[in-house]
Coordinates of N, CA, C and O in Angstrom, one line a residue:
A18 N -5.1 -19.9 -20.8 CA -6.5 -20.0 -21.8 C -7.5 -19.2 -20.8 O -7.6 -19.4 -19.7
P19 N -8.5 -18.8 -21.4 CA -9.7 -18.3 -20.9 C -10.5 -19.4 -20.1 O -10.5 -20.8 -20.8
P20 N -11.1 -19.5 -19.2 CA -12.1 -20.4 -18.4 C -12.7 -21.3 -19.2 O -12.7 -22.6 -19.3
H21 N -13.7 -20.4 -20.3 CA -14.4 -21.6 -21.1 C -13.7 -22.2 -21.9 O -14.1 -23.3 -22.5
A22 N -12.3 -21.9 -22.5 CA -11.6 -22.8 -23.3 C -10.8 -23.9 -22.3 O -11.0 -25.3 -22.8
M23 N -10.9 -23.7 -21.1 CA -10.3 -24.7 -20.3 C -11.2 -25.8 -20.1 O -11.3 -26.9 -20.0
A24 N -12.6 -25.3 -19.9 CA -13.6 -26.0 -19.6 C -13.9 -27.0 -20.5 O -14.3 -28.2 -20.4
T25 N -13.6 -27.1 -21.8 CA -13.7 -27.9 -23.0 C -12.8 -28.6 -23.3 O -12.8 -29.5 -24.2
T26 N -11.8 -28.7 -22.6 CA -10.6 -29.2 -22.8 C -10.6 -30.9 -22.3 O -11.2 -30.9 -21.6
T27 N -10.5 -31.8 -23.1 CA -10.7 -33.2 -22.8 C -9.4 -33.7 -22.4 O -8.2 -33.4 -23.0
T28 N -9.4 -34.8 -21.5 CA -8.2 -35.5 -21.4 C -8.4 -36.8 -21.6 O -9.6 -37.2 -21.9
S29 N -7.2 -37.4 -21.7 CA -7.7 -39.2 -22.2 C -7.8 -39.9 -21.1 O -7.9 -39.6 -19.9
P30 N -8.9 -40.6 -21.4 CA -9.3 -41.7 -20.3 C -8.1 -42.3 -19.6 O -7.1 -42.5 -20.0
P31 N -8.5 -42.5 -18.4 CA -7.7 -43.1 -17.3 C -7.0 -44.5 -17.9 O -7.9 -45.5 -18.5
I32 N -6.0 -45.0 -17.7 CA -5.2 -45.9 -18.3 C -5.5 -46.8 -16.8 O -5.2 -46.7 -16.0
P33 N -6.0 -48.2 -17.6 CA -6.4 -49.1 -16.2 C -5.1 -49.5 -15.5 O -3.9 -49.7 -16.2
S34 N -5.1 -49.5 -14.5 CA -3.8 -50.1 -13.6 C -3.7 -51.6 -13.9 O -4.2 -52.4 -14.3
S35 N -2.3 -51.9 -14.1 CA -1.7 -52.8 -14.9 C -1.5 -54.0 -13.5 O -1.3 -53.4 -12.4
S36 N -1.5 -55.0 -13.5 CA -1.4 -56.2 -12.7 C -0.3 -56.5 -12.8 O 0.2 -57.5 -11.9
S37 N 0.6 -56.1 -13.7 CA 2.1 -56.5 -13.6 C 3.0 -55.9 -12.6 O 2.5 -55.0 -12.0
T38 N 3.9 -56.7 -12.2 CA 4.8 -56.5 -11.3 C 5.9 -55.3 -11.4 O 7.0 -55.3 -10.8
T39 N 6.0 -55.2 -12.7 CA 7.4 -54.6 -13.1 C 6.9 -52.9 -12.7 O 6.0 -52.5 -13.1
G40 N 8.1 -52.4 -12.2 CA 8.2 -51.2 -11.5 C 8.0 -50.5 -12.7 O 7.3 -49.1 -12.5
S41 N 8.5 -50.5 -13.7 CA 8.2 -49.4 -14.8 C 7.0 -49.2 -15.2 O 6.6 -47.9 -15.2
S42 N 6.3 -50.3 -15.4 CA 4.9 -50.0 -15.8 C 3.9 -49.2 -14.9 O 3.4 -48.4 -15.1
S43 N 4.2 -49.9 -13.4 CA 3.3 -49.2 -12.2 C 3.7 -47.8 -12.1 O 3.1 -47.0 -11.9
S44 N 5.1 -47.5 -12.5 CA 5.6 -46.2 -12.2 C 4.7 -45.3 -13.1 O 4.4 -44.1 -13.0
T45 N 4.8 -45.5 -14.7 CA 4.1 -45.0 -15.6 C 2.7 -44.6 -15.4 O 2.2 -43.3 -15.6
T46 N 1.8 -45.7 -14.7 CA 0.4 -45.6 -14.7 C 0.4 -44.4 -13.2 O -0.3 -43.8 -13.6
T47 N 1.3 -44.6 -12.5 CA 1.1 -43.4 -11.3 C 1.4 -42.1 -11.8 O 0.8 -41.2 -11.7
T48 N 2.3 -42.0 -12.6 CA 2.7 -40.9 -13.3 C 1.5 -40.2 -14.1 O 1.0 -39.1 -14.2
T49 N 0.8 -41.2 -15.1 CA -0.2 -40.7 -15.8 C -1.3 -40.2 -14.8 O -2.1 -39.4 -15.0
T50 N -1.7 -41.0 -14.0 CA -2.8 -40.9 -12.9 C -2.6 -39.5 -12.3 O -3.5 -38.7 -12.1
C51 N -1.1 -39.0 -11.8 CA -1.3 -37.9 -11.1 C -1.2 -36.7 -12.2 O -1.8 -35.6 -11.7
H52 N -0.9 -36.6 -13.2 CA -1.1 -35.7 -14.4 C -2.5 -35.6 -14.6 O -3.1 -34.6 -14.9
E53 N -3.3 -36.6 -14.7 CA -4.7 -36.6 -14.6 C -5.6 -36.0 -13.7 O -6.2 -35.1 -13.8
I54 N -5.0 -36.3 -12.5 CA -5.6 -35.6 -11.2 C -5.3 -34.1 -11.4 O -6.1 -33.3 -11.1
E55 N -4.2 -33.8 -11.8 CA -3.7 -32.5 -11.8 C -4.5 -31.7 -12.8 O -4.8 -30.4 -12.6
S56 N -4.7 -32.4 -13.8 CA -5.4 -31.6 -15.0 C -6.9 -31.6 -14.7 O -7.5 -30.6 -15.2
A57 N -7.4 -32.6 -13.9 CA -8.7 -32.7 -13.6 C -9.0 -31.2 -12.7 O -9.8 -30.7 -12.6
K58 N -7.9 -31.2 -11.6 CA -8.0 -30.3 -10.6 C -8.3 -28.9 -11.4 O -8.8 -27.9 -10.9
K59 N -7.4 -28.8 -12.3 CA -7.2 -27.3 -13.0 C -8.4 -27.3 -13.8 O -9.2 -25.8 -13.8
R60 N -9.0 -28.4 -14.4 CA -10.3 -28.1 -15.1 C -11.2 -27.7 -14.2 O -12.3 -26.8 -14.5
L61 N -11.5 -28.2 -12.9 CA -12.4 -28.0 -12.0 C -12.3 -26.6 -11.4 O -13.0 -25.9 -11.3
T62 N -11.1 -26.0 -11.4 CA -10.9 -24.6 -11.0 C -11.5 -23.7 -12.2 O -11.9 -22.7 -12.0
A63 N -11.1 -24.1 -13.6 CA -11.4 -23.2 -14.1 C -13.2 -23.1 -14.4 O -13.7 -22.3 -14.7
A64 N -13.9 -24.2 -14.2 CA -15.3 -24.6 -14.3 C -15.8 -23.7 -13.2 O -17.0 -23.3 -13.3
R65 N -15.2 -23.8 -11.9 CA -15.7 -23.2 -11.0 C -15.6 -21.6 -11.2 O -16.8 -20.7 -11.0
S66 N -14.5 -21.2 -11.8 CA -14.4 -19.6 -11.9 C -15.5 -19.4 -13.3 O -16.2 -18.1 -13.2
Q67 N -15.7 -20.1 -13.9 CA -16.5 -19.8 -14.9 C -17.9 -19.9 -14.7 O -18.9 -18.8 -14.9
K68 N -18.3 -20.7 -13.6 CA -19.6 -20.8 -13.0 C -19.9 -19.5 -11.9 O -20.7 -18.8 -12.2
E69 N -18.9 -19.0 -11.6 CA -18.9 -17.5 -10.8 C -19.2 -16.4 -11.8 O -19.8 -15.5 -11.4
S70 N -18.4 -16.4 -12.9 CA -18.8 -15.5 -14.0 C -20.1 -15.5 -14.4 O -20.9 -14.2 -14.4
A71 N -20.5 -16.6 -14.2 CA -21.9 -16.7 -15.2 C -22.7 -16.1 -13.9 O -23.5 -15.4 -14.5
S72 N -22.8 -16.6 -12.9 CA -23.3 -16.2 -11.6 C -23.4 -14.7 -11.6 O -24.4 -13.9 -11.5
S73 N -22.2 -14.1 -11.7 CA -22.2 -12.6 -11.6 C -23.0 -12.0 -12.9 O -23.5 -10.9 -12.7
L74 N -22.7 -12.5 -14.2 CA -23.5 -12.1 -15.2 C -25.1 -12.0 -15.0 O -25.6 -11.2 -15.3
I75 N -25.4 -13.2 -14.5 CA -27.1 -13.3 -14.1 C -27.5 -12.0 -13.5 O -28.6 -11.4 -13.5
L76 N -26.6 -11.9 -12.1 CA -26.9 -10.9 -11.1 C -26.9 -9.4 -12.1 O -27.8 -8.8 -11.8
S77 N -25.9 -9.2 -12.7 CA -25.6 -8.0 -13.3 C -27.0 -8.1 -14.2 O -27.4 -6.7 -14.5
A78 N -27.4 -8.7 -15.0 CA -28.4 -8.9 -15.8 C -29.8 -8.6 -15.2 O -30.6 -7.9 -15.8
Q79 N -29.8 -9.3 -14.1 CA -31.2 -9.1 -13.4 C -31.4 -7.7 -12.6 O -32.3 -7.1 -12.8
T80 N -30.1 -6.9 -12.5 CA -29.9 -5.6 -12.0 C -30.3 -4.8 -12.9 O -31.1 -3.7 -12.7
M81 N -29.9 -5.0 -14.3 CA -30.1 -4.1 -15.1 C -31.5 -4.2 -15.8 O -32.4 -3.1 -16.0
A82 N -32.0 -5.3 -15.6 CA -33.6 -5.4 -16.1 C -34.6 -4.7 -14.9 O -35.5 -4.2 -15.6
S83 N -34.3 -4.8 -13.8 CA -34.8 -4.3 -12.6 C -34.8 -2.8 -12.9 O -35.7 -1.8 -12.7
T84 N -33.4 -2.3 -13.2 CA -33.4 -0.8 -13.4 C -34.2 -0.3 -14.6 O -34.7 0.7 -15.0
A85 N -34.2 -1.2 -15.5 CA -34.8 -0.7 -16.6 C -36.5 -0.9 -16.4 O -37.0 0.1 -17.0
R86 N -37.0 -1.5 -15.5 CA -38.2 -1.3 -15.6 C -38.6 -0.4 -14.7 O -39.5 0.3 -14.8
T87 N -37.7 0.1 -13.8 CA -37.9 1.3 -12.6 C -37.9 2.5 -13.8 O -39.0 3.4 -13.7
M88 N -36.8 2.6 -14.7 CA -36.9 3.9 -15.9 C -38.2 3.7 -16.5 O -38.5 4.6 -16.8
A89 N -38.6 2.6 -17.1 CA -40.0 2.7 -17.9 C -41.1 3.0 -17.0 O -41.9 3.8 -17.3
E90 N -41.2 2.7 -15.7 CA -42.3 3.1 -15.0 C -42.2 4.7 -14.6 O -43.1 5.3 -14.7
T91 N -40.9 5.3 -14.4 CA -40.9 6.5 -14.3 C -41.0 7.3 -15.7 O -41.8 8.5 -15.5
A92 N -40.6 6.7 -17.1 CA -41.2 7.5 -18.0 C -42.5 7.6 -18.5 O -42.9 8.5 -18.5
R93 N -43.1 6.2 -17.9 CA -44.7 6.5 -18.0 C -45.2 7.6 -17.2 O -46.3 8.3 -17.4
A94 N -44.8 7.6 -15.9 CA -45.4 8.8 -14.9 C -44.9 9.9 -15.4 O -46.1 10.6 -15.5
M95 N -43.8 10.2 -15.9 CA -43.2 11.6 -16.9 C -44.5 11.8 -18.0 O -44.5 12.9 -17.9
A96 N -44.6 10.9 -18.5 CA -45.7 11.0 -19.8 C -46.7 11.4 -19.1 O -47.4 12.4 -20.0
L97 N -47.6 10.7 -18.4 CA -48.8 11.2 -17.9 C -48.8 12.5 -17.2 O -49.5 13.4 -17.5
T98 N -47.8 12.9 -16.6 CA -47.6 14.1 -16.1 C -47.7 15.3 -16.9 O -48.0 16.3 -16.9
A99 N -46.9 14.8 -18.0 CA -46.5 16.0 -19.2 C -47.9 15.7 -20.0 O -48.4 17.0 -20.3
K100 N -48.6 14.9 -20.1 CA -49.9 15.0 -20.5 C -50.8 15.9 -20.2 O -51.5 16.8 -20.3
R101 N -51.0 15.8 -18.4 CA -51.9 16.6 -17.7 C -51.4 18.1 -17.6 O -52.3 18.8 -17.9
N102 N -50.1 18.3 -17.9 CA -49.8 19.4 -17.8 C -50.1 20.1 -19.2 O -50.7 21.6 -19.2
N103 N -50.0 19.4 -20.3 CA -50.4 19.8 -21.5 C -51.9 20.3 -21.7 O -52.3 21.5 -22.1
E104 N -52.4 19.5 -21.0 CA -54.2 19.8 -20.8 C -54.3 20.7 -20.1 O -55.3 21.7 -20.4
A105 N -53.4 21.1 -19.0 CA -53.8 22.2 -17.9 C -53.6 23.5 -19.0 O -54.3 24.7 -18.8
A106 N -52.5 23.5 -19.6 CA -51.8 24.6 -20.5 C -53.0 24.9 -21.4 O -53.1 26.1 -21.6
Q107 N -53.3 23.9 -22.4 CA -54.4 24.2 -23.3 C -55.6 24.7 -22.4 O -56.2 25.7 -23.2
S108 N -56.1 24.4 -21.3 CA -57.1 24.9 -20.8 C -56.8 26.6 -20.4 O -57.9 27.3 -20.6
L109 N -55.8 26.9 -20.0 CA -55.5 28.1 -19.5 C -55.4 29.0 -20.7 O -55.4 30.0 -20.5
L110 N -54.9 28.3 -21.8 CA -54.7 29.2 -23.1 C -56.1 29.6 -23.5 O -56.4 30.4 -23.9
R111 N -57.0 28.7 -23.5 CA -58.5 29.1 -23.7 C -59.2 29.8 -23.1 O -59.8 31.0 -23.5
T112 N -59.0 29.6 -21.6 CA -59.4 30.7 -20.6 C -58.7 31.9 -20.8 O -59.3 33.2 -20.9
S113 N -57.3 32.1 -21.0 CA -56.5 33.3 -21.3 C -57.0 34.1 -22.5 O -57.4 35.2 -22.6
E114 N -57.6 33.2 -23.6 CA -58.1 34.0 -25.0 C -59.2 34.6 -24.5 O -59.5 35.7 -25.1
I115 N -60.3 33.9 -23.8 CA -61.4 34.5 -23.7 C -61.2 35.8 -22.7 O -61.9 36.8 -23.1
E116 N -60.5 35.7 -21.8 CA -60.2 36.9 -20.9 C -59.6 38.0 -21.8 O -59.9 39.2 -21.6
V117 N -58.7 37.8 -22.7 CA -58.3 38.9 -23.7 C -59.3 39.3 -24.3 O -59.5 40.9 -24.5
E118 N -60.0 38.5 -24.9 CA -61.4 39.1 -25.6 C -62.3 40.0 -24.9 O -62.6 41.0 -25.3
E119 N -62.4 39.4 -23.8 CA -63.6 40.2 -22.7 C -62.6 41.6 -22.3 O -63.3 42.8 -22.2
A120 N -61.4 41.4 -22.0 CA -60.5 42.7 -21.6 C -60.6 43.6 -22.9 O -60.7 45.0 -22.7
Y121 N -60.5 43.1 -24.0 CA -60.6 44.1 -25.2 C -62.0 44.8 -25.3 O -61.7 45.9 -25.4
R122 N -63.0 43.9 -25.0 CA -64.2 44.6 -25.2 C -64.2 45.6 -24.2 O -65.0 46.7 -24.7
F123 N -64.0 45.3 -22.8 CA -64.2 46.5 -21.6 C -63.3 47.6 -22.0 O -63.9 48.7 -22.1
L124 N -62.2 47.5 -22.8 CA -61.4 48.5 -23.2 C -62.0 49.6 -24.2 O -62.0 50.7 -24.1
K125 N -62.5 48.8 -25.1 CA -63.5 49.6 -26.3 C -64.5 50.3 -25.7 O -65.0 51.4 -25.8
E126 N -65.3 49.7 -24.7 CA -66.3 50.2 -24.3 C -65.9 51.6 -23.4 O -66.6 52.5 -23.5
A127 N -64.8 51.4 -22.5 CA -64.4 52.6 -21.5 C -63.9 53.7 -22.5 O -64.2 54.7 -22.3
E128 N -63.2 53.3 -23.8 CA -62.9 54.2 -24.3 C -63.9 55.0 -25.1 O -63.9 56.1 -25.5
S129 N -65.0 54.2 -25.3 CA -66.2 54.5 -26.1 C -66.9 55.7 -25.2 O -67.3 57.0 -25.3
R130 N -67.1 55.2 -23.9 CA -67.7 56.0 -22.8 C -66.9 57.3 -22.6 O -67.5 58.3 -22.4
W131 N -65.8 57.1 -22.7 CA -64.8 58.4 -22.4 C -64.8 59.3 -23.5 O -65.3 60.7 -23.4
E132 N -65.0 58.6 -24.7 CA -65.0 59.8 -25.9 C -66.6 60.4 -25.6 O -66.6 61.7 -25.9
R133 N -67.6 59.7 -25.4 CA -68.8 60.2 -25.3 C -68.8 61.2 -24.1 O -69.6 62.6 -24.3
E134 N -68.1 61.0 -22.9 CA -68.2 61.7 -21.8 C -67.5 63.4 -22.3 O -67.9 64.4 -21.7
K135 N -66.6 63.0 -23.0 CA -65.5 64.1 -23.2 C -66.3 65.2 -24.5 O -66.4 66.1 -24.2
E136 N -67.0 64.3 -25.5 CA -67.8 65.1 -26.1 C -69.1 66.1 -25.7 O -69.3 67.1 -25.9
K137 N -69.5 65.2 -24.6 CA -70.4 65.9 -23.7 C -70.2 67.0 -23.0 O -70.7 68.1 -23.0
E138 N -68.7 67.1 -22.2 CA -68.3 68.0 -21.5 C -68.0 69.1 -22.6 O -68.1 70.3 -22.3
M139 N -67.5 68.9 -23.7 CA -67.4 69.8 -24.7 C -68.4 70.7 -25.2 O -68.5 71.8 -25.4
M140 N -69.6 69.9 -25.3 CA -70.6 70.4 -25.6 C -71.2 71.2 -24.5 O -71.8 72.2 -25.0
E141 N -71.1 71.0 -23.4 CA -71.6 71.8 -22.0 C -70.8 72.9 -22.0 O -71.3 74.1 -22.0
E142 N -69.6 72.7 -22.4 CA -68.6 74.0 -22.3 C -68.9 74.9 -23.4 O -69.3 76.3 -23.2
E143 N -69.5 74.2 -24.7 CA -69.6 75.4 -25.5 C -71.0 75.9 -25.4 O -71.3 77.3 -25.7
E144 N -71.9 75.3 -24.8 CA -73.3 75.8 -24.2 C -73.2 76.8 -23.1 O -73.7 77.9 -23.3
L145 N -72.3 76.7 -22.3 CA -72.0 77.5 -21.4 C -71.3 79.0 -22.0 O -71.6 79.9 -21.6
G146 N -70.3 78.5 -22.9 CA -69.7 79.6 -23.7 C -70.7 80.5 -24.4 O -70.6 81.6 -24.8
A147 N -71.5 79.8 -25.0 CA -72.6 80.4 -26.0 C -73.6 81.2 -24.9 O -74.1 82.4 -25.5
S148 N -73.9 80.8 -23.8 CA -74.9 81.4 -22.9 C -74.3 82.5 -22.0 O -74.9 83.4 -21.8
I149 N -73.1 82.8 -22.2 CA -72.4 83.8 -21.4 C -72.4 84.8 -22.3 O -72.4 85.7 -23.2

């Protein structure tokens, strides 16, 4: 039987020793007492085993709780890091958008200057060609 079942098993109360001198009554009492002692020893062994199992379960539960706390702390740190990374990425995105707009304006200005320079050169070539 499992240890917890054995621990709840009860034995009959000890039979008081007889003051009778008959050998048969004394023999019965001795036999009963021996059985009770053996039964008590088995019950004690089962109880000790059950106590060891309970102690082991407690230790395991404490270890699991400690691990869970560590995991929770790690998760909080990771969440904080993720939040900071998100904020940094958002800032970089805003900065990049501004940079793209400025680069686009610079490109348009450069193209416009190039077009004006090209038109100016063409006008100068036409003036040179007309003067020749």
